[in-house]
Tab-separated table of C-alpha atoms in Angstrom:
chain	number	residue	atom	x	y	z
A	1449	UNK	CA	167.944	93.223	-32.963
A	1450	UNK	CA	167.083	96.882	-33.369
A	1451	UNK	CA	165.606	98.436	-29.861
A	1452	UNK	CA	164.897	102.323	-29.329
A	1453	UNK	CA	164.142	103.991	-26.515
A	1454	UNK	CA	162.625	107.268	-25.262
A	1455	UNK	CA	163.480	109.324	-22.574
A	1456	UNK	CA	162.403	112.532	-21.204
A	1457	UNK	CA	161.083	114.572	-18.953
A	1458	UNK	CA	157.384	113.061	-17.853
A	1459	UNK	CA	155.292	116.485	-17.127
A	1460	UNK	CA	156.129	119.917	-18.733
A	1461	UNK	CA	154.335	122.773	-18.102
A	1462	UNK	CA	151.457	124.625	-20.730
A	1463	UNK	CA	153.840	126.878	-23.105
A	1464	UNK	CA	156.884	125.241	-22.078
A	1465	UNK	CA	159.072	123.116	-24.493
A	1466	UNK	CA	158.641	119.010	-24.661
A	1467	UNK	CA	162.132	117.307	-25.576
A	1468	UNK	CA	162.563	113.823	-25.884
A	1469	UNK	CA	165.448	111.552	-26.751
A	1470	UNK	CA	165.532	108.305	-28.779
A	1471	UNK	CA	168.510	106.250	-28.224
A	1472	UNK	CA	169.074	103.707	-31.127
A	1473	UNK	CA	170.751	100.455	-30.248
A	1474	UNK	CA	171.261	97.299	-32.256
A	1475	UNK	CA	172.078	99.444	-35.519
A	1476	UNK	CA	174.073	102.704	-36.403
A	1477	UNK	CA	171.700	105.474	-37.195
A	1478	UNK	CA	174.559	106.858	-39.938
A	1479	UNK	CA	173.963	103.175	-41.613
A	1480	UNK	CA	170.537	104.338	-43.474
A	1481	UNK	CA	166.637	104.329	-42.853
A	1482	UNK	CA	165.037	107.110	-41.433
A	1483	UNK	CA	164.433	107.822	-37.843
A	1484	UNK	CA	160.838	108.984	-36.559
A	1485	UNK	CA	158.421	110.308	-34.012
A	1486	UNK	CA	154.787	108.953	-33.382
A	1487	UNK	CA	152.630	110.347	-30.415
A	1488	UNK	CA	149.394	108.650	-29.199
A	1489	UNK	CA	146.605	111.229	-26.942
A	1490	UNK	CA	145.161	109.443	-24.416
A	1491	UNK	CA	142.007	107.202	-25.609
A	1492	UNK	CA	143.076	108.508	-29.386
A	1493	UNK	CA	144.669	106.860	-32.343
A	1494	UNK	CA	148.526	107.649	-33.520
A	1495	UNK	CA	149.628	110.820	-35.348
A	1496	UNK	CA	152.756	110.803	-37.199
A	1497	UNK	CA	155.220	113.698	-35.785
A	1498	UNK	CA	158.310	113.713	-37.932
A	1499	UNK	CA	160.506	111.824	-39.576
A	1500	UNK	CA	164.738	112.741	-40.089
A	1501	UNK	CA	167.658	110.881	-42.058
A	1502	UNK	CA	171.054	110.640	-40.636
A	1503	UNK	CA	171.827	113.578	-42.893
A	1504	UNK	CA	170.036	115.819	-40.771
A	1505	UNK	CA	167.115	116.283	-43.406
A	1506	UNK	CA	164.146	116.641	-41.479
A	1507	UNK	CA	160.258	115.761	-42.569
A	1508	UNK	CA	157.621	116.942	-40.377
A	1509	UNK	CA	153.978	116.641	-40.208
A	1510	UNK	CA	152.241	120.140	-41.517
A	1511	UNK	CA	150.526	120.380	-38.642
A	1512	UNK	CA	153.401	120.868	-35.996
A	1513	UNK	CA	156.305	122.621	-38.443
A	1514	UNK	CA	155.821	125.740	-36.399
A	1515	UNK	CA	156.690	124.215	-33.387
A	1516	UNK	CA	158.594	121.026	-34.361
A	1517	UNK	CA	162.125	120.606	-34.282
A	1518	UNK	CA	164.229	117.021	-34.420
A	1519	UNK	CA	167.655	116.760	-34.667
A	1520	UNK	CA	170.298	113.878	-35.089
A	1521	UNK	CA	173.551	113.053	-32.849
A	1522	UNK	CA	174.904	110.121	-35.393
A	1523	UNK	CA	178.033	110.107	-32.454
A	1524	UNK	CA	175.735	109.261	-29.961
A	1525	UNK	CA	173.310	106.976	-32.196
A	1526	UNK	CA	170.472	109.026	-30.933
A	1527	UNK	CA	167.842	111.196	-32.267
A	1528	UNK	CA	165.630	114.309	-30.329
A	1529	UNK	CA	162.309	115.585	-30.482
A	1530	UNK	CA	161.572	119.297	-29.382
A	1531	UNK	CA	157.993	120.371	-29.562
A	1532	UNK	CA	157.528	124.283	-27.978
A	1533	UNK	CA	154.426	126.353	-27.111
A	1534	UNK	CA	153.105	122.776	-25.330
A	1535	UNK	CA	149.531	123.237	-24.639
A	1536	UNK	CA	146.906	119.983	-22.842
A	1537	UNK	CA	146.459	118.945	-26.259
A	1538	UNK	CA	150.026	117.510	-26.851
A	1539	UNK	CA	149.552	115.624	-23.612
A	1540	UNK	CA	149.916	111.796	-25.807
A	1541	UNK	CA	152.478	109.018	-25.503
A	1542	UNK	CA	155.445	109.550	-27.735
A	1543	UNK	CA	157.441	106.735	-29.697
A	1544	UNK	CA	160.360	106.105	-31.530
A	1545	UNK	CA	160.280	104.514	-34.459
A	1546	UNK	CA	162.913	103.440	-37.450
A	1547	UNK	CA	160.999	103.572	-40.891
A	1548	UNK	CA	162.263	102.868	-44.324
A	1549	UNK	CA	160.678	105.900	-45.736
A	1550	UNK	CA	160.845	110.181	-45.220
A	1551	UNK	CA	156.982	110.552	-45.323
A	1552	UNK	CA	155.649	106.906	-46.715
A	1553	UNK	CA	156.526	103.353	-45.658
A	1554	UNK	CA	156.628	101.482	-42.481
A	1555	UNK	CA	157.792	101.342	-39.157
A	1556	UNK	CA	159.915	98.523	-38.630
A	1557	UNK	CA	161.333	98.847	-35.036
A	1558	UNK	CA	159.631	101.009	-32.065
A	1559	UNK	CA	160.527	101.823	-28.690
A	1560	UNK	CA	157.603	101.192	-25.820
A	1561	UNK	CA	156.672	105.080	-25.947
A	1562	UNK	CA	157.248	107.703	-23.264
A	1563	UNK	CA	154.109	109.517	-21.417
A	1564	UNK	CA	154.517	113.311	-21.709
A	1565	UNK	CA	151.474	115.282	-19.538
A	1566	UNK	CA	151.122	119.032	-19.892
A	1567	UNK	CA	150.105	120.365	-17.180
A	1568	UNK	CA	151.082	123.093	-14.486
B	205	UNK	CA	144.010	113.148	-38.738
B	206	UNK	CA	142.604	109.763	-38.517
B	207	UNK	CA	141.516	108.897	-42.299
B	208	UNK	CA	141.752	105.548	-41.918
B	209	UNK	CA	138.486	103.972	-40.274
B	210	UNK	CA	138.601	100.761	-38.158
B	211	UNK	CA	135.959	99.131	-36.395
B	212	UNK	CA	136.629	99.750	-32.437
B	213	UNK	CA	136.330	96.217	-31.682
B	214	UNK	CA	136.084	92.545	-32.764
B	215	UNK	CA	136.367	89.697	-30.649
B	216	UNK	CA	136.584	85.590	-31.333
B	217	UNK	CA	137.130	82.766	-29.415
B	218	UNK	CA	140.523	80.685	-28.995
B	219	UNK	CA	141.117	79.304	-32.535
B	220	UNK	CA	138.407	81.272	-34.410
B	221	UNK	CA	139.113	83.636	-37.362
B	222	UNK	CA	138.806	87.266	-37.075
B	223	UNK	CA	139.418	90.160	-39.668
B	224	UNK	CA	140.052	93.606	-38.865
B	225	UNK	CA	139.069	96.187	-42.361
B	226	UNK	CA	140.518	99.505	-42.883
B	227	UNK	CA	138.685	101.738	-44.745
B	228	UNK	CA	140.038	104.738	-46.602
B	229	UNK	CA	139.250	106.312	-50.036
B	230	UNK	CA	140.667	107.670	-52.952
B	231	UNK	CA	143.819	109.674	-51.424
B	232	UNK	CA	145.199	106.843	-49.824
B	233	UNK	CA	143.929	103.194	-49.722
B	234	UNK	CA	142.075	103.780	-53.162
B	235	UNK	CA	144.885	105.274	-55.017
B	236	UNK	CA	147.347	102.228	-54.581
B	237	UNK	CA	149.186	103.182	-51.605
B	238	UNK	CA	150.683	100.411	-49.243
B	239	UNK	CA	149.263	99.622	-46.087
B	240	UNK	CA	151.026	98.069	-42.981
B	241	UNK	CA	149.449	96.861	-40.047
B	242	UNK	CA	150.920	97.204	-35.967
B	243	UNK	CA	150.145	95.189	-33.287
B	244	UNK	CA	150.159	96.910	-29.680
B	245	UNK	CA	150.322	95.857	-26.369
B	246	UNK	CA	150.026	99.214	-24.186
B	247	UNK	CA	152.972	99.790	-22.310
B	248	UNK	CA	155.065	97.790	-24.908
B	249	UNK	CA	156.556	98.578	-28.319
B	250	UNK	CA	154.264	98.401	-30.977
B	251	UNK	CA	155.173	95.438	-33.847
B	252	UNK	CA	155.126	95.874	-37.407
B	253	UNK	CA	152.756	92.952	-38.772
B	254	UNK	CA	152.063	93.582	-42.264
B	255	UNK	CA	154.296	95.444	-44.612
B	256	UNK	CA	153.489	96.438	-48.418
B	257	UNK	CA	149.601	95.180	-47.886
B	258	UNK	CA	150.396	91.535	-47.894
B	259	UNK	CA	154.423	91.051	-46.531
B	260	UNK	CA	154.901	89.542	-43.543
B	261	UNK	CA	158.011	90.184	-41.734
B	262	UNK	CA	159.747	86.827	-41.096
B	263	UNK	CA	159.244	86.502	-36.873
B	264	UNK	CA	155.439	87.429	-37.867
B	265	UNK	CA	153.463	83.790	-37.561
B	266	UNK	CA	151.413	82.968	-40.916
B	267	UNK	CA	148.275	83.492	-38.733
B	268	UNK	CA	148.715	87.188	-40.065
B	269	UNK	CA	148.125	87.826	-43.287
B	270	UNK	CA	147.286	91.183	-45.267
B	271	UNK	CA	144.950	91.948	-48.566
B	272	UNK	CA	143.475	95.210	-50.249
B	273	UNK	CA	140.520	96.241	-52.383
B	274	UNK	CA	138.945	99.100	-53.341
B	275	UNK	CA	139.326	101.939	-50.579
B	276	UNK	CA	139.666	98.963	-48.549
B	277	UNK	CA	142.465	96.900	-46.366
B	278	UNK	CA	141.796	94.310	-44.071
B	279	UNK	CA	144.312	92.015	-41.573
B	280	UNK	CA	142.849	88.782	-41.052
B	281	UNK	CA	144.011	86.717	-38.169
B	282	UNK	CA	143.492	82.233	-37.843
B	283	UNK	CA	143.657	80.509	-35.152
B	284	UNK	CA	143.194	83.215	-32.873
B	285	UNK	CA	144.835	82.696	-29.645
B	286	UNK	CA	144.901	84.085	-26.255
B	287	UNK	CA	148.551	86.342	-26.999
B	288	UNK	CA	146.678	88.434	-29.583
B	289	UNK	CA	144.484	90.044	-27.114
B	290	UNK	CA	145.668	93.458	-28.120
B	291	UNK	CA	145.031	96.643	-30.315
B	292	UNK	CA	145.830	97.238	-34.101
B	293	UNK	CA	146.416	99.782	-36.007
B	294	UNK	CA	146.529	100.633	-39.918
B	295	UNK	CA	148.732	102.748	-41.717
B	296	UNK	CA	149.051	103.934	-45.289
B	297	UNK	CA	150.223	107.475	-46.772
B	298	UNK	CA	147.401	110.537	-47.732
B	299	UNK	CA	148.203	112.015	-50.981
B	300	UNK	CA	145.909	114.956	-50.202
B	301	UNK	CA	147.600	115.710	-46.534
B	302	UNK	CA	150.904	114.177	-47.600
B	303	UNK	CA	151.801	112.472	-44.918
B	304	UNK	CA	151.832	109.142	-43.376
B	305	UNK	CA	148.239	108.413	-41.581
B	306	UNK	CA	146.791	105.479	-39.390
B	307	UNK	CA	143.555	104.367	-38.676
B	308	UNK	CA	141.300	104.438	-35.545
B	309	UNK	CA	142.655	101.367	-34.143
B	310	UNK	CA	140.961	98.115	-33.096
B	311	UNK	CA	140.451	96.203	-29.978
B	312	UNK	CA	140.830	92.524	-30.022
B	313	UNK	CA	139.513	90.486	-27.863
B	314	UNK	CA	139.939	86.954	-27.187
B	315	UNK	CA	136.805	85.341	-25.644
């Protein structure tokens, strides 16, 4: 069975830089699919982050390029998120996800999310 | 960038039949584009219920079942029971924003 999970720091300060870290277990990353990120604001519905292969090709969601940045660590079957410039609105629980697709298709497998407040 | 419209709740008793619809439009939904459907528990990992509109994934109970039309999806779920007290969530791709999108979400509630 296929089980991520997030971890990371829990509050980060306004301007500051969120990283999280999605360890893959169950399956080798460098095996296929595509690795992603999902966040979910408090009382608000899911937004698609990014998405990367074990390539290191990256997809991200127009919205955060600026400040969006995941990477891959195929040795350690884990994948990072690193969003900068933080502000309240990126205050959201953040998931994991495997997916079978760079920008389309599903999300198979999902870690239980990570709770990331912005605040000073 | 929630496209995808669901209603906020539904609710049915132990055994009933509820569906849950989806609405989109031409970008997404209308154009052809799959849909899958999530099932979440806050606090838990979400689970992939519907694939490609109608697939089920094989741990996924025939309870669930998918269907499309129009601008439309909808998940339909028989024999409701007390475990699928939970939210759900759509998800298709935008061809105008390019990019994977879900819906609003929906609470269900098992009276």
């Amino acid at each position: 069975q296929v089980q991520l999970q997030e971890s990371g720091p829990g509050l980060v300060k306004p301007s500051e830089t969120l990283s999280l870290t999605c360890v893959v277990s169950g399956y080798s990353i460098s095996s296929g699919f595509y690795w992603g990120w999902i966040r979910q604001p408090p009382g608000m519905g899911l937004e698609w982050i990014g998405t990367i292969y074990h390539s290191g090709r990256t997809y991200y969601n127009p919205s955060l390029t600026s400040r969006l940045s995941i990477s891959v660590d195929t040795s350690k079957n884990q994948f990072s998120l690193k969003l900068s410039s933080v502000t309240a609105a990126d205050t959201a629980v953040y998931f994991c996800a495997r997916t079978d697709g760079a920008v389309r298709g599903r999300f198979d497998f999902w870690g239980q999310g990570t709770l990331v407040t912005v605040s000073s | 960038q929630s496209v995808l419209t669901q209603p906020p709740s539904v609710s049915g008793a132990p055994g009933q039949r509820v569906t849950i619809s989806c609405t989109g439009s031409g970008s997404n939904i209308g154009t052809g584009y799959d849909v899958h459907w999530y099932q979440h528990l806050p606090g838990t990992a979400p689970k992939l219920l519907i694939h490609d509109t109608t697939n089920r994934p094989s741990w996924i109970p025939a309870r669930f079942s998918g269907s499309k039309s129009g601008i439309s999806a909808s998940l339909a779920i028989t024999g409701l029971q007390a475990e699928d007290e939970a939210d759900y969530y759509c998800q298709s791709f935008d061809s105008g924003l390019k990019i994977r999108v879900f819906g609003t979400g929906t609470k269900v509630t098992v009276l």
